Short mmCIF file of C-alpha atoms and ligand atoms in Angstrom, two decimals:
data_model
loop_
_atom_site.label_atom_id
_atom_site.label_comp_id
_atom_site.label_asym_id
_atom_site.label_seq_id
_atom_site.Cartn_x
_atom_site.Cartn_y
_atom_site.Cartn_z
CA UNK W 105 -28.76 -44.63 -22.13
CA UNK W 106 -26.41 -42.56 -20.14
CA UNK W 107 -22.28 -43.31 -19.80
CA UNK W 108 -20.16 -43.58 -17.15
CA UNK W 109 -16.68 -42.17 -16.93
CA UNK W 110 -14.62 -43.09 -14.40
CA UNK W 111 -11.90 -40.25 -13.45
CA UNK W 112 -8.78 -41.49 -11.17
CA UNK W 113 -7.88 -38.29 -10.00
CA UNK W 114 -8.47 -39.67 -6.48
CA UNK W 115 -7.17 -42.64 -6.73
CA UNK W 116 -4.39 -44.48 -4.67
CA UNK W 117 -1.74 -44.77 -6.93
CA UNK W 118 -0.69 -48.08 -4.98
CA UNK W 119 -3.78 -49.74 -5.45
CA UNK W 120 -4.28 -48.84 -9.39
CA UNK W 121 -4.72 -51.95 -11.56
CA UNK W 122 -6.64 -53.56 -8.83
CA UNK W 123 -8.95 -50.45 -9.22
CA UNK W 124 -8.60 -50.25 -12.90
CA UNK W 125 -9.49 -53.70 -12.92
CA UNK W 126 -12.71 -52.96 -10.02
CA UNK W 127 -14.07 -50.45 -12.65
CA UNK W 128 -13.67 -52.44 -15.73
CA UNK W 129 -15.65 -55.02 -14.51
CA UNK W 130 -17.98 -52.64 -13.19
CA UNK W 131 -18.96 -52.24 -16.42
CA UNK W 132 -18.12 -47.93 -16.44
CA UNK W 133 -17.58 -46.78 -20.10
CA UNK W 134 -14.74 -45.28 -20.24
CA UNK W 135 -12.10 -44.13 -18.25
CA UNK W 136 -11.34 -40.54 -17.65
CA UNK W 137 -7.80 -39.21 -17.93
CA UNK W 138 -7.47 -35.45 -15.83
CA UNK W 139 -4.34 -34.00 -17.50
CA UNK W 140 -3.06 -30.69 -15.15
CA UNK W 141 -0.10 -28.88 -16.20
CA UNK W 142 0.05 -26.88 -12.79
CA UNK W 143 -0.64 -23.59 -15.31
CA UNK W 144 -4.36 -24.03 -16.10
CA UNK W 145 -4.72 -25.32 -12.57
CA UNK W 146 -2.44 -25.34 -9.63
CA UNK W 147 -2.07 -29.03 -9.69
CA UNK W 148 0.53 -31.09 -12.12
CA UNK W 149 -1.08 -34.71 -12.88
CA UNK W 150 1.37 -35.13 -16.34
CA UNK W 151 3.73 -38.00 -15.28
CA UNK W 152 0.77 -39.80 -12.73
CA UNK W 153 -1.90 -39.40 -16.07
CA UNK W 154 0.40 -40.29 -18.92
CA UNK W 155 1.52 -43.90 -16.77
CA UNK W 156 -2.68 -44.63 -16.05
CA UNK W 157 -3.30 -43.77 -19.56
CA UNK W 158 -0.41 -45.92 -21.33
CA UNK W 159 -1.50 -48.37 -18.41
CA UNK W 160 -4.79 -48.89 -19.59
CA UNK W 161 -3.90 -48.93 -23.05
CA UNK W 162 -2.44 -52.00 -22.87
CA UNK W 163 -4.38 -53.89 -20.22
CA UNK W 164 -7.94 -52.82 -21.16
CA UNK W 165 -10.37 -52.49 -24.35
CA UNK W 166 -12.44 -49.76 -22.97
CA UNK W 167 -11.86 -46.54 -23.89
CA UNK W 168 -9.42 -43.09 -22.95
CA UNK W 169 -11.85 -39.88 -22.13
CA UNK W 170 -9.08 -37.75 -21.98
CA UNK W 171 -9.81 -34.31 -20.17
CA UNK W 172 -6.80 -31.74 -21.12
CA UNK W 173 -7.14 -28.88 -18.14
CA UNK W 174 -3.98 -27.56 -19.85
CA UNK W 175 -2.54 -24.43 -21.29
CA UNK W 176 -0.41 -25.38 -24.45
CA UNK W 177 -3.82 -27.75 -25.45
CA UNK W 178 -1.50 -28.75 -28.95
CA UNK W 179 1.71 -30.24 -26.85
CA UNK W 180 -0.50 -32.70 -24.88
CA UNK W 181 -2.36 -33.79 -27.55
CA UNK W 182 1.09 -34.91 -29.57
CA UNK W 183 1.13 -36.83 -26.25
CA UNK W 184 -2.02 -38.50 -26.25
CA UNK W 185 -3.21 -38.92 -29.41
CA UNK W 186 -0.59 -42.04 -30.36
CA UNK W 187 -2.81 -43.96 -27.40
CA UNK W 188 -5.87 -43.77 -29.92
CA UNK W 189 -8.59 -41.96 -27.17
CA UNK W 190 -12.02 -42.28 -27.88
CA UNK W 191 -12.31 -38.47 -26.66
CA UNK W 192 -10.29 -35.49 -25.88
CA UNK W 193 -11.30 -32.44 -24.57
CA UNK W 194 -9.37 -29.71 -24.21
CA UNK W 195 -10.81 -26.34 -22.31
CA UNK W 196 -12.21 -23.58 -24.37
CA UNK W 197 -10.83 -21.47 -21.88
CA UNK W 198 -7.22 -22.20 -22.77
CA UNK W 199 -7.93 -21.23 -26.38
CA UNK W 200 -8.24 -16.97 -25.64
CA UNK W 201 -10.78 -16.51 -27.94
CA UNK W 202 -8.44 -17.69 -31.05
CA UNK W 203 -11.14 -19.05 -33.35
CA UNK W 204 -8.44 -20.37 -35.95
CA UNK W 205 -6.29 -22.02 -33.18
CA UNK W 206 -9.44 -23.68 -31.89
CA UNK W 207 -10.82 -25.09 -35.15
CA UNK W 208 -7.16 -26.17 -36.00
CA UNK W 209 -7.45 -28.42 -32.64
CA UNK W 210 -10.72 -29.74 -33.77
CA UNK W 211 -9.08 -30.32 -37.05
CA UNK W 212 -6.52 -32.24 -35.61
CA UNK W 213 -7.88 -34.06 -33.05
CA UNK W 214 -10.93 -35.06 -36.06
CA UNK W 215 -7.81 -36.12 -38.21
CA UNK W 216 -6.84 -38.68 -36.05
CA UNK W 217 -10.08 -40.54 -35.44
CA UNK W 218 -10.43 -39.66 -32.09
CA UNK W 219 -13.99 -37.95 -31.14
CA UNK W 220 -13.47 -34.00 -30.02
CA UNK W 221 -15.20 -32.51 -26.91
CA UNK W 222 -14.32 -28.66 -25.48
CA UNK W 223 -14.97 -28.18 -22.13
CA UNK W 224 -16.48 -25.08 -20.29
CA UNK W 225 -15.63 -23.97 -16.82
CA UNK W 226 -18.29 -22.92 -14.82
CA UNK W 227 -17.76 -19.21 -14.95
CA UNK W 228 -18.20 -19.73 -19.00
CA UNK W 229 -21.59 -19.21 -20.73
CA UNK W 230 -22.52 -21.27 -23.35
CA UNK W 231 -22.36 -18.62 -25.47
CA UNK W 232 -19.08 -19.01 -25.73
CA UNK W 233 -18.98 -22.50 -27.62
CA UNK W 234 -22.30 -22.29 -29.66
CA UNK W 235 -20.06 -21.66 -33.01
CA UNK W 236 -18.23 -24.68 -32.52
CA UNK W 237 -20.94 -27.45 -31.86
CA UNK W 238 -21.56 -28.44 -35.07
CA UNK W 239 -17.66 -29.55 -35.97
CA UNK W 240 -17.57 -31.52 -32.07
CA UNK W 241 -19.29 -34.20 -30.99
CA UNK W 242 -19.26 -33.39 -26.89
CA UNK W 243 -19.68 -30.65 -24.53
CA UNK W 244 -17.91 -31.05 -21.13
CA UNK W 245 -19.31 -29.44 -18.52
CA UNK W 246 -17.51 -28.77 -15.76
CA UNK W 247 -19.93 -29.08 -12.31
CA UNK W 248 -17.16 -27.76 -10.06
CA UNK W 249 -14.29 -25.63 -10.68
CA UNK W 250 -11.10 -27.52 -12.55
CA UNK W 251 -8.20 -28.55 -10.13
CA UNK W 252 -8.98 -31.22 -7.79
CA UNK W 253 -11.43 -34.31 -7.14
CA UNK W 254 -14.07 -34.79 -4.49
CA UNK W 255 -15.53 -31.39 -4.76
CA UNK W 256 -19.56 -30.62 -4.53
CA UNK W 257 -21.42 -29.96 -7.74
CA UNK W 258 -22.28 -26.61 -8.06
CA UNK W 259 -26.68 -26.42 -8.81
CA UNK W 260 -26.37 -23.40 -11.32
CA UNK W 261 -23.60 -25.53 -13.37
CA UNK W 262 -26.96 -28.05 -14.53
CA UNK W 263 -29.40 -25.02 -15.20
CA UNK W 264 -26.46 -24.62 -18.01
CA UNK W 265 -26.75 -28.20 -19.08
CA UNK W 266 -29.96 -27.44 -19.28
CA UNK W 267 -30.18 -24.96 -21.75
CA UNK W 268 -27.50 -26.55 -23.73
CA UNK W 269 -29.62 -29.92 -24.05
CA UNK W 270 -32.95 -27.17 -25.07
CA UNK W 271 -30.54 -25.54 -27.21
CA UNK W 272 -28.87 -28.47 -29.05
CA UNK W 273 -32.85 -30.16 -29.57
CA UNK W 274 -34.06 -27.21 -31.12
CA UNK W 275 -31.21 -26.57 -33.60
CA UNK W 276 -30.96 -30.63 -34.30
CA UNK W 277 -27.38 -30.70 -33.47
CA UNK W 278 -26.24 -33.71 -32.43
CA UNK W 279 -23.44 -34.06 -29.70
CA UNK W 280 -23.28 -35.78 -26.32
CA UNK W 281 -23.43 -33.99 -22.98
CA UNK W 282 -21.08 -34.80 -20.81
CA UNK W 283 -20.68 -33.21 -16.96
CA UNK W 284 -17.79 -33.66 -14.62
CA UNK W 285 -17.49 -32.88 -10.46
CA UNK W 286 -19.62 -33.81 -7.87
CA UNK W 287 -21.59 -36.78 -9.30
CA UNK W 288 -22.63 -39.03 -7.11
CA UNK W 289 -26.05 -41.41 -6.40
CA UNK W 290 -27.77 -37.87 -5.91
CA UNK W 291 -26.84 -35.68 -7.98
CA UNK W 292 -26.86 -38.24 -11.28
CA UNK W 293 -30.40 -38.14 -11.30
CA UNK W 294 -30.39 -34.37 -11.18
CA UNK W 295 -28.07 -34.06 -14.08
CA UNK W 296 -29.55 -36.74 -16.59
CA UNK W 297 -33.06 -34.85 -15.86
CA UNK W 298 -30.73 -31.76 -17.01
CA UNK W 299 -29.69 -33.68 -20.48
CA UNK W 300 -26.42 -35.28 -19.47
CA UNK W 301 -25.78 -38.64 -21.04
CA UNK W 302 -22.39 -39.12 -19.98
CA UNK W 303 -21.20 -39.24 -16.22
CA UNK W 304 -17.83 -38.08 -15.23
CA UNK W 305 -17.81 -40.33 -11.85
CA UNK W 306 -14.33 -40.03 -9.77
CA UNK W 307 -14.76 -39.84 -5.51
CA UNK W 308 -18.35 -41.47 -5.29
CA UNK W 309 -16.82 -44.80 -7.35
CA UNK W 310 -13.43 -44.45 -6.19
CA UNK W 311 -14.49 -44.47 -2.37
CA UNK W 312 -17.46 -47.44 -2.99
CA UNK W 313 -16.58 -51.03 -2.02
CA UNK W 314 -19.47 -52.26 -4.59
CA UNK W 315 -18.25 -50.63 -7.57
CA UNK W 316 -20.81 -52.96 -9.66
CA UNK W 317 -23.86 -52.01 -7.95
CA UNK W 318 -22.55 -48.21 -7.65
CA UNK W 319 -22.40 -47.82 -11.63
CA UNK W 320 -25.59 -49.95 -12.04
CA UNK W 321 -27.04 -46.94 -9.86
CA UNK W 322 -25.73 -44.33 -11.50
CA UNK W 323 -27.41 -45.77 -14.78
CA UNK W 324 -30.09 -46.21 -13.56
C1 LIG Y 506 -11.86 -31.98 -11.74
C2 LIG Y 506 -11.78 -33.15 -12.69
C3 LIG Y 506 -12.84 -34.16 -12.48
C4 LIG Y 506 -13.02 -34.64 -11.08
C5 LIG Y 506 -14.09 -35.68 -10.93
O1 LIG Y 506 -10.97 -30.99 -12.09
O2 LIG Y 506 -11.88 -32.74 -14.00
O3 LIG Y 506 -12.72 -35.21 -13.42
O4 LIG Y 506 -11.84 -35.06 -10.52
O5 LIG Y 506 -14.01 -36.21 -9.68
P1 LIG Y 506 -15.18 -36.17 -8.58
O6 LIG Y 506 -16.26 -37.06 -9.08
O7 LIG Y 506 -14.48 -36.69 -7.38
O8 LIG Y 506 -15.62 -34.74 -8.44
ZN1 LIG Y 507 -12.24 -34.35 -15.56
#
């Protein structure tokens, strides 16, 4: 059964607990939290992310995917890891190819019961994260470039979920697949034939007046 994440990042801030509230009942599965530090992207989200996430904390039960598309990946998660996430992710990109800094994330992040997830641009190979995907439990990855919502996926980004899913089957590890950018009606049914099982969903949901019958599609 595939997952739906809702991301805000296009979002009217005025209208936000009526639309927090839209999605909940929707029945999405979690809801996604794009942190930008205006470093790792040119976009700053801190203060707008930090007030959905604490927001949300209190009013609802579902819970916090936070994405991390920052630089200094340990500050943010001091941040976020008092508001008990389900996930974080945090960018393998950001981590320079420092193995120890990277498993001392995972460490951390594992520590304090949330569930881990590194997230791969799409200019990274896969390559790049096979020595961590037995310590995590998810792979992000990212359909369109990190920075802004409302973009279109990017095909060759699912011939890399692809081999991840044929990769992860053959070696028996198991960790969830999640991509993010561009998902809509359309393109969900490319990328669960690809091996995603959860959605990152931000414009297409955002935008519909049905939000029910949108995520009940998207499932589908
Ligand atoms: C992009 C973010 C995504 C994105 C998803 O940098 O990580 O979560 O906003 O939104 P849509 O579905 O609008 O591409
Ligand atoms: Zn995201």
């Amino acid at each position: 059964m595939v997952e739906i994440s809702a991301s805000l990042l296009t979002m009217n801030e005025e209208n936000a607990v009526r639309n927090l509230y839209n999605l909940e009942t929707a029945k999405i599965d979690y809801f996604h939290i794009d942190v930008m530090d205006g470093k790792f992207v040119e976009k700053n989200t801190e203060d707008v992310m930090k007030e959905y996430a604490l927001t949300i904390s209190h009013i609802s039960n579902l819970g916090l995917d936070i994405h991390l598309m920052v630089e200094d990946v340990k500050h943010f998660l001091d941040e976020y890891l008092i508001l008990e996430p389900q996930i974080i992710t945090f960018h393998i990109e950001s981590m320079k190819n420092d193995e120890q800094r990277t498993q001392n994330i995972i460490k951390e992040i594992k520590q304090s019961g949330s569930k881990v997830g590194i997230a791969i641009s799409p200019d990274t190979s896969i390559e790049e994260i096979k020595k961590y995907l037995k310590y995590i439990h998810l792979i992000l990855v990212m359909t369109v470039v990190p920075g802004k919502g409302g973009q279109e996926l990017i095909p060759e980004t699912l011939e890399k979920v692809e081999n991840l899913k044929k990769y992860i089957d053959e070696n028996n590890i198991d960790i969830d697949i999640e991509v993010d950018g561009g998902i809509n009606d359309k393109t969900s049914k490319e990328a669960k034939l690809a091996g995603a099982n959860i959605l990152v969903v931000g414009n297409y949901l955002i935008s519909s007046d049905n939000k029910y019958d949108a995520v009940k599609l998207l499932k589908e």
